[in-house]
Amino acid sequence: MKKRSLKATVIQELLFLAAIVVLWQLIYMVGVDGLSIWKAYAMPSPAGVWESFVDLMSDGSLLSAIGYSLLRGAIGYAISLVLGGILGILMNHFGFLHRNLRPLVMGVQTLPSVCWVPFSILWFGLTQTAIVFVVVMGSAFSISIAVDNAINNVPPIYKKAALTMGANQKQIYRKVVFPACLPELIAGMKQGWSFAWRALMSGEVMTTSIGLGQTLITGRNLADINQVMLVMVVIVLVGIFIDQAIFRTVEKRVLRKRGLEN
């Protein structure tokens, strides 16, 4: 029954997406070819996006762009996990930092990632390091806030019980706090990845390095709206794939291990 329901869900989702594509093509045909509401160069179409996909796949440029972007995103995200995790633990452990530093961190997190681009160019030039810097600054603060919130939401009775059993601070964090807040930590990591992936695009558009951001800018420079739209679709699909293949899988495994999901 579960396999049938999963298969039916997949078919339903595919049919829904197919209906959206058909509707999109019809709107394009009516608005561009029929009523001339939009110019062809300003309105993407599914057929045009598909042609751009075939062209970029034939010379391997799209796959290269995806690969380089994923590599930079993974490096920046890994650094963000370390820095954000340490900062979140420190803010939670020390009351002075929680009261004074956390509001500042939350304020900085509201900055759009593109705000860090001038700093990255001035400090690192048009290099790979500059792109990774933008990714880190775009996601580390979000992760630190998520870590702080996750630890705060652990019931205090857990810590008190561990203390009465003779546990020290290190054991409390390792044996009690982190296992208890693991589901919320995973949710925070997932949110951090979304910030990192979005920040990566802001960083890539400023260089000539191969990547999805640069491929998007190339489409803009060529006035190729279909290539621009193709890159936007690829960015969304890669984000969905990472979420479902990695974070959702880990999340389901943790919940199943705790008996919270079948």
CSV table of N, CA and C in Angstrom, one decimal, residues 33-117:
chain,number,residue,atom,x,y,z
A,33,ASP,N,2.9,35.2,-29.7
A,33,ASP,CA,2.5,35.0,-31.1
A,33,ASP,C,1.1,35.5,-31.4
A,34,GLY,N,0.2,35.4,-30.5
A,34,GLY,CA,-1.2,35.7,-30.8
A,34,GLY,C,-1.5,37.2,-30.6
A,35,LEU,N,-1.4,37.7,-29.4
A,35,LEU,CA,-1.8,39.1,-29.1
A,35,LEU,C,-0.6,40.1,-29.1
A,36,SER,N,0.6,39.6,-29.2
A,36,SER,CA,1.8,40.4,-29.2
A,36,SER,C,1.9,41.3,-28.0
A,37,ILE,N,1.5,40.8,-26.8
A,37,ILE,CA,1.6,41.5,-25.6
A,37,ILE,C,3.0,41.7,-25.1
A,38,TRP,N,3.8,40.6,-25.3
A,38,TRP,CA,5.2,40.6,-24.9
A,38,TRP,C,6.1,40.4,-26.2
A,39,LYS,N,7.3,40.8,-26.1
A,39,LYS,CA,8.3,40.5,-27.1
A,39,LYS,C,8.9,39.2,-26.8
A,40,ALA,N,9.2,38.5,-27.9
A,40,ALA,CA,9.8,37.1,-27.8
A,40,ALA,C,11.1,37.1,-27.0
A,41,TYR,N,11.9,38.1,-27.1
A,41,TYR,CA,13.2,38.2,-26.4
A,41,TYR,C,13.0,38.5,-24.9
A,42,ALA,N,11.8,38.9,-24.5
A,42,ALA,CA,11.6,39.3,-23.1
A,42,ALA,C,10.7,38.3,-22.3
A,43,MET,N,10.2,37.2,-23.0
A,43,MET,CA,9.3,36.3,-22.4
A,43,MET,C,9.8,34.9,-22.7
A,44,PRO,N,10.3,34.1,-21.7
A,44,PRO,CA,10.8,32.8,-21.9
A,44,PRO,C,9.6,31.8,-22.2
A,45,SER,N,9.9,30.7,-22.8
A,45,SER,CA,8.9,29.7,-23.1
A,45,SER,C,9.5,28.4,-22.8
A,46,PRO,N,8.7,27.4,-22.5
A,46,PRO,CA,9.2,26.0,-22.2
A,46,PRO,C,10.0,25.5,-23.4
A,47,ALA,N,9.6,25.7,-24.6
A,47,ALA,CA,10.3,25.2,-25.8
A,47,ALA,C,11.7,25.9,-25.9
A,48,GLY,N,11.7,27.2,-25.6
A,48,GLY,CA,13.0,27.9,-25.7
A,48,GLY,C,13.9,27.5,-24.6
A,49,VAL,N,13.4,27.3,-23.4
A,49,VAL,CA,14.2,26.8,-22.3
A,49,VAL,C,14.8,25.4,-22.6
A,50,TRP,N,14.0,24.6,-23.2
A,50,TRP,CA,14.4,23.3,-23.6
A,50,TRP,C,15.6,23.3,-24.6
A,51,GLU,N,15.4,24.2,-25.6
A,51,GLU,CA,16.5,24.4,-26.5
A,51,GLU,C,17.8,24.9,-25.9
A,52,SER,N,17.7,25.8,-24.9
A,52,SER,CA,18.9,26.3,-24.2
A,52,SER,C,19.5,25.1,-23.4
A,53,PHE,N,18.6,24.3,-22.8
A,53,PHE,CA,19.1,23.1,-22.1
A,53,PHE,C,19.9,22.2,-23.0
A,54,VAL,N,19.4,21.9,-24.1
A,54,VAL,CA,20.0,21.0,-25.1
A,54,VAL,C,21.4,21.6,-25.5
A,55,ASP,N,21.4,22.9,-25.8
A,55,ASP,CA,22.6,23.6,-26.2
A,55,ASP,C,23.7,23.5,-25.1
A,56,LEU,N,23.3,23.8,-23.9
A,56,LEU,CA,24.3,23.9,-22.8
A,56,LEU,C,24.7,22.5,-22.4
A,57,MET,N,23.9,21.5,-22.6
A,57,MET,CA,24.2,20.1,-22.2
A,57,MET,C,25.2,19.5,-23.3
A,58,SER,N,25.0,20.0,-24.6
A,58,SER,CA,25.7,19.4,-25.7
A,58,SER,C,27.2,19.7,-25.5
A,59,ASP,N,27.5,20.9,-25.1
A,59,ASP,CA,28.9,21.3,-24.9
A,59,ASP,C,29.4,21.1,-23.5
A,60,GLY,N,28.6,20.6,-22.6
A,60,GLY,CA,29.0,20.2,-21.2
A,60,GLY,C,29.1,21.4,-20.3
A,61,SER,N,28.7,22.6,-20.8
A,61,SER,CA,28.9,23.8,-19.9
A,61,SER,C,27.9,23.8,-18.7
A,62,LEU,N,26.7,23.3,-18.9
A,62,LEU,CA,25.7,23.3,-17.8
A,62,LEU,C,26.2,22.3,-16.7
A,63,LEU,N,26.6,21.1,-17.1
A,63,LEU,CA,27.1,20.2,-16.1
A,63,LEU,C,28.3,20.7,-15.3
A,64,SER,N,29.2,21.4,-16.1
A,64,SER,CA,30.4,22.0,-15.4
A,64,SER,C,29.9,23.1,-14.4
A,65,ALA,N,29.0,23.9,-14.8
A,65,ALA,CA,28.5,25.0,-14.0
A,65,ALA,C,27.9,24.4,-12.7
A,66,ILE,N,27.1,23.3,-12.9
A,66,ILE,CA,26.5,22.7,-11.7
A,66,ILE,C,27.5,22.1,-10.8
A,67,GLY,N,28.5,21.5,-11.3
A,67,GLY,CA,29.5,20.8,-10.5
A,67,GLY,C,30.4,21.9,-9.8
A,68,TYR,N,30.8,22.9,-10.4
A,68,TYR,CA,31.6,23.9,-9.7
A,68,TYR,C,30.8,24.7,-8.7
A,69,SER,N,29.5,24.9,-9.0
A,69,SER,CA,28.7,25.6,-8.0
A,69,SER,C,28.5,24.7,-6.7
A,70,LEU,N,28.2,23.4,-7.0
A,70,LEU,CA,28.0,22.5,-5.8
A,70,LEU,C,29.3,22.4,-5.0
A,71,LEU,N,30.4,22.4,-5.7
A,71,LEU,CA,31.7,22.3,-4.9
A,71,LEU,C,31.9,23.5,-4.0
A,72,ARG,N,31.7,24.7,-4.6
A,72,ARG,CA,31.9,26.0,-3.8
A,72,ARG,C,30.8,26.0,-2.7
A,73,GLY,N,29.6,25.6,-3.0
A,73,GLY,CA,28.6,25.6,-2.0
A,73,GLY,C,28.9,24.7,-0.9
A,74,ALA,N,29.4,23.5,-1.2
A,74,ALA,CA,29.7,22.5,-0.2
A,74,ALA,C,30.8,23.0,0.7
A,75,ILE,N,31.9,23.6,0.1
A,75,ILE,CA,33.0,24.2,0.9
A,75,ILE,C,32.5,25.3,1.8
A,76,GLY,N,31.8,26.2,1.3
A,76,GLY,CA,31.3,27.4,2.1
A,76,GLY,C,30.3,26.9,3.2
A,77,TYR,N,29.5,25.9,2.8
A,77,TYR,CA,28.5,25.4,3.8
A,77,TYR,C,29.2,24.7,4.9
A,78,ALA,N,30.2,23.9,4.6
A,78,ALA,CA,31.0,23.2,5.7
A,78,ALA,C,31.7,24.2,6.6
A,79,ILE,N,32.2,25.2,6.1
A,79,ILE,CA,32.8,26.2,6.9
A,79,ILE,C,31.8,26.9,7.8
A,80,SER,N,30.6,27.2,7.2
A,80,SER,CA,29.5,27.8,7.9
A,80,SER,C,29.0,26.9,9.1
A,81,LEU,N,29.0,25.6,8.8
A,81,LEU,CA,28.6,24.7,9.9
A,81,LEU,C,29.5,24.8,11.1
A,82,VAL,N,30.8,24.8,10.8
A,82,VAL,CA,31.8,24.9,11.9
A,82,VAL,C,31.7,26.2,12.6
A,83,LEU,N,31.8,27.3,11.9
A,83,LEU,CA,31.8,28.6,12.5
A,83,LEU,C,30.4,28.9,13.2
A,84,GLY,N,29.3,28.6,12.5
A,84,GLY,CA,28.0,28.9,13.0
A,84,GLY,C,27.7,28.0,14.2
A,85,GLY,N,28.1,26.7,14.2
A,85,GLY,CA,27.9,25.8,15.3
A,85,GLY,C,28.6,26.3,16.5
A,86,ILE,N,29.9,26.7,16.4
A,86,ILE,CA,30.7,27.2,17.5
A,86,ILE,C,30.1,28.5,18.1
A,87,LEU,N,29.7,29.4,17.2
A,87,LEU,CA,29.1,30.7,17.7
A,87,LEU,C,27.8,30.4,18.4
A,88,GLY,N,27.0,29.5,17.9
A,88,GLY,CA,25.7,29.2,18.5
A,88,GLY,C,25.9,28.6,19.9
A,89,ILE,N,26.9,27.7,20.0
A,89,ILE,CA,27.1,27.1,21.3
A,89,ILE,C,27.6,28.1,22.3
A,90,LEU,N,28.5,29.0,21.9
A,90,LEU,CA,29.0,30.0,22.7
A,90,LEU,C,27.9,31.0,23.2
A,91,MET,N,27.1,31.4,22.3
A,91,MET,CA,26.0,32.3,22.6
A,91,MET,C,25.0,31.6,23.6
A,92,ASN,N,24.8,30.3,23.5
A,92,ASN,CA,23.9,29.6,24.4
A,92,ASN,C,24.6,29.4,25.8
A,93,HIS,N,25.9,29.1,25.8
A,93,HIS,CA,26.6,28.8,27.0
A,93,HIS,C,26.8,30.0,27.9
A,94,PHE,N,27.2,31.1,27.3
A,94,PHE,CA,27.5,32.3,28.0
A,94,PHE,C,26.4,33.3,28.0
A,95,GLY,N,25.8,33.6,29.1
A,95,GLY,CA,24.7,34.5,29.2
A,95,GLY,C,25.0,35.9,28.6
A,96,PHE,N,26.2,36.4,28.9
A,96,PHE,CA,26.6,37.7,28.4
A,96,PHE,C,26.5,37.7,26.8
A,97,LEU,N,27.0,36.7,26.2
A,97,LEU,CA,27.0,36.6,24.7
A,97,LEU,C,25.5,36.5,24.2
A,98,HIS,N,24.7,35.7,25.0
A,98,HIS,CA,23.4,35.5,24.6
A,98,HIS,C,22.6,36.8,24.6
A,99,ARG,N,22.9,37.6,25.6
A,99,ARG,CA,22.1,38.9,25.8
A,99,ARG,C,22.6,40.0,24.8
A,100,ASN,N,23.9,40.0,24.6
A,100,ASN,CA,24.5,41.1,23.8
A,100,ASN,C,24.8,40.8,22.4
A,101,LEU,N,25.3,39.6,22.1
A,101,LEU,CA,25.8,39.2,20.8
A,101,LEU,C,24.6,38.7,19.9
A,102,ARG,N,23.7,37.9,20.5
A,102,ARG,CA,22.6,37.3,19.7
A,102,ARG,C,21.8,38.4,18.9
A,103,PRO,N,21.4,39.5,19.5
A,103,PRO,CA,20.7,40.5,18.7
A,103,PRO,C,21.5,41.0,17.6
A,104,LEU,N,22.8,41.2,17.8
A,104,LEU,CA,23.6,41.7,16.7
A,104,LEU,C,23.7,40.6,15.6
A,105,VAL,N,23.8,39.3,15.9
A,105,VAL,CA,23.9,38.3,15.0
A,105,VAL,C,22.6,38.2,14.2
A,106,MET,N,21.5,38.3,14.8
A,106,MET,CA,20.2,38.3,14.2
A,106,MET,C,20.0,39.5,13.2
A,107,GLY,N,20.6,40.6,13.6
A,107,GLY,CA,20.5,41.8,12.7
A,107,GLY,C,21.4,41.6,11.5
A,108,VAL,N,22.6,41.1,11.7
A,108,VAL,CA,23.5,40.9,10.6
A,108,VAL,C,22.9,39.8,9.6
A,109,GLN,N,22.2,38.8,10.2
A,109,GLN,CA,21.6,37.8,9.3
A,109,GLN,C,20.6,38.3,8.4
A,110,THR,N,19.9,39.5,8.7
A,110,THR,CA,18.9,40.0,7.8
A,110,THR,C,19.5,40.7,6.6
A,111,LEU,N,20.9,40.9,6.6
A,111,LEU,CA,21.5,41.6,5.5
A,111,LEU,C,21.4,40.6,4.2
A,112,PRO,N,21.0,41.1,3.1
A,112,PRO,CA,21.1,40.3,1.9
A,112,PRO,C,22.6,39.9,1.6
A,113,SER,N,22.7,38.7,1.0
A,113,SER,CA,24.1,38.2,0.8
A,113,SER,C,24.9,39.1,-0.2
A,114,VAL,N,24.2,39.8,-1.1
A,114,VAL,CA,24.9,40.7,-2.0
A,114,VAL,C,25.6,41.8,-1.3
A,115,CYS,N,25.2,42.2,-0.1
A,115,CYS,CA,25.9,43.2,0.7
A,115,CYS,C,27.4,42.9,1.0
A,116,TRP,N,27.7,41.6,1.0
A,116,TRP,CA,29.0,41.1,1.3
A,116,TRP,C,29.9,41.1,0.1
A,117,VAL,N,29.3,41.2,-1.1
A,117,VAL,CA,30.1,41.1,-2.3
A,117,VAL,C,31.2,42.2,-2.4
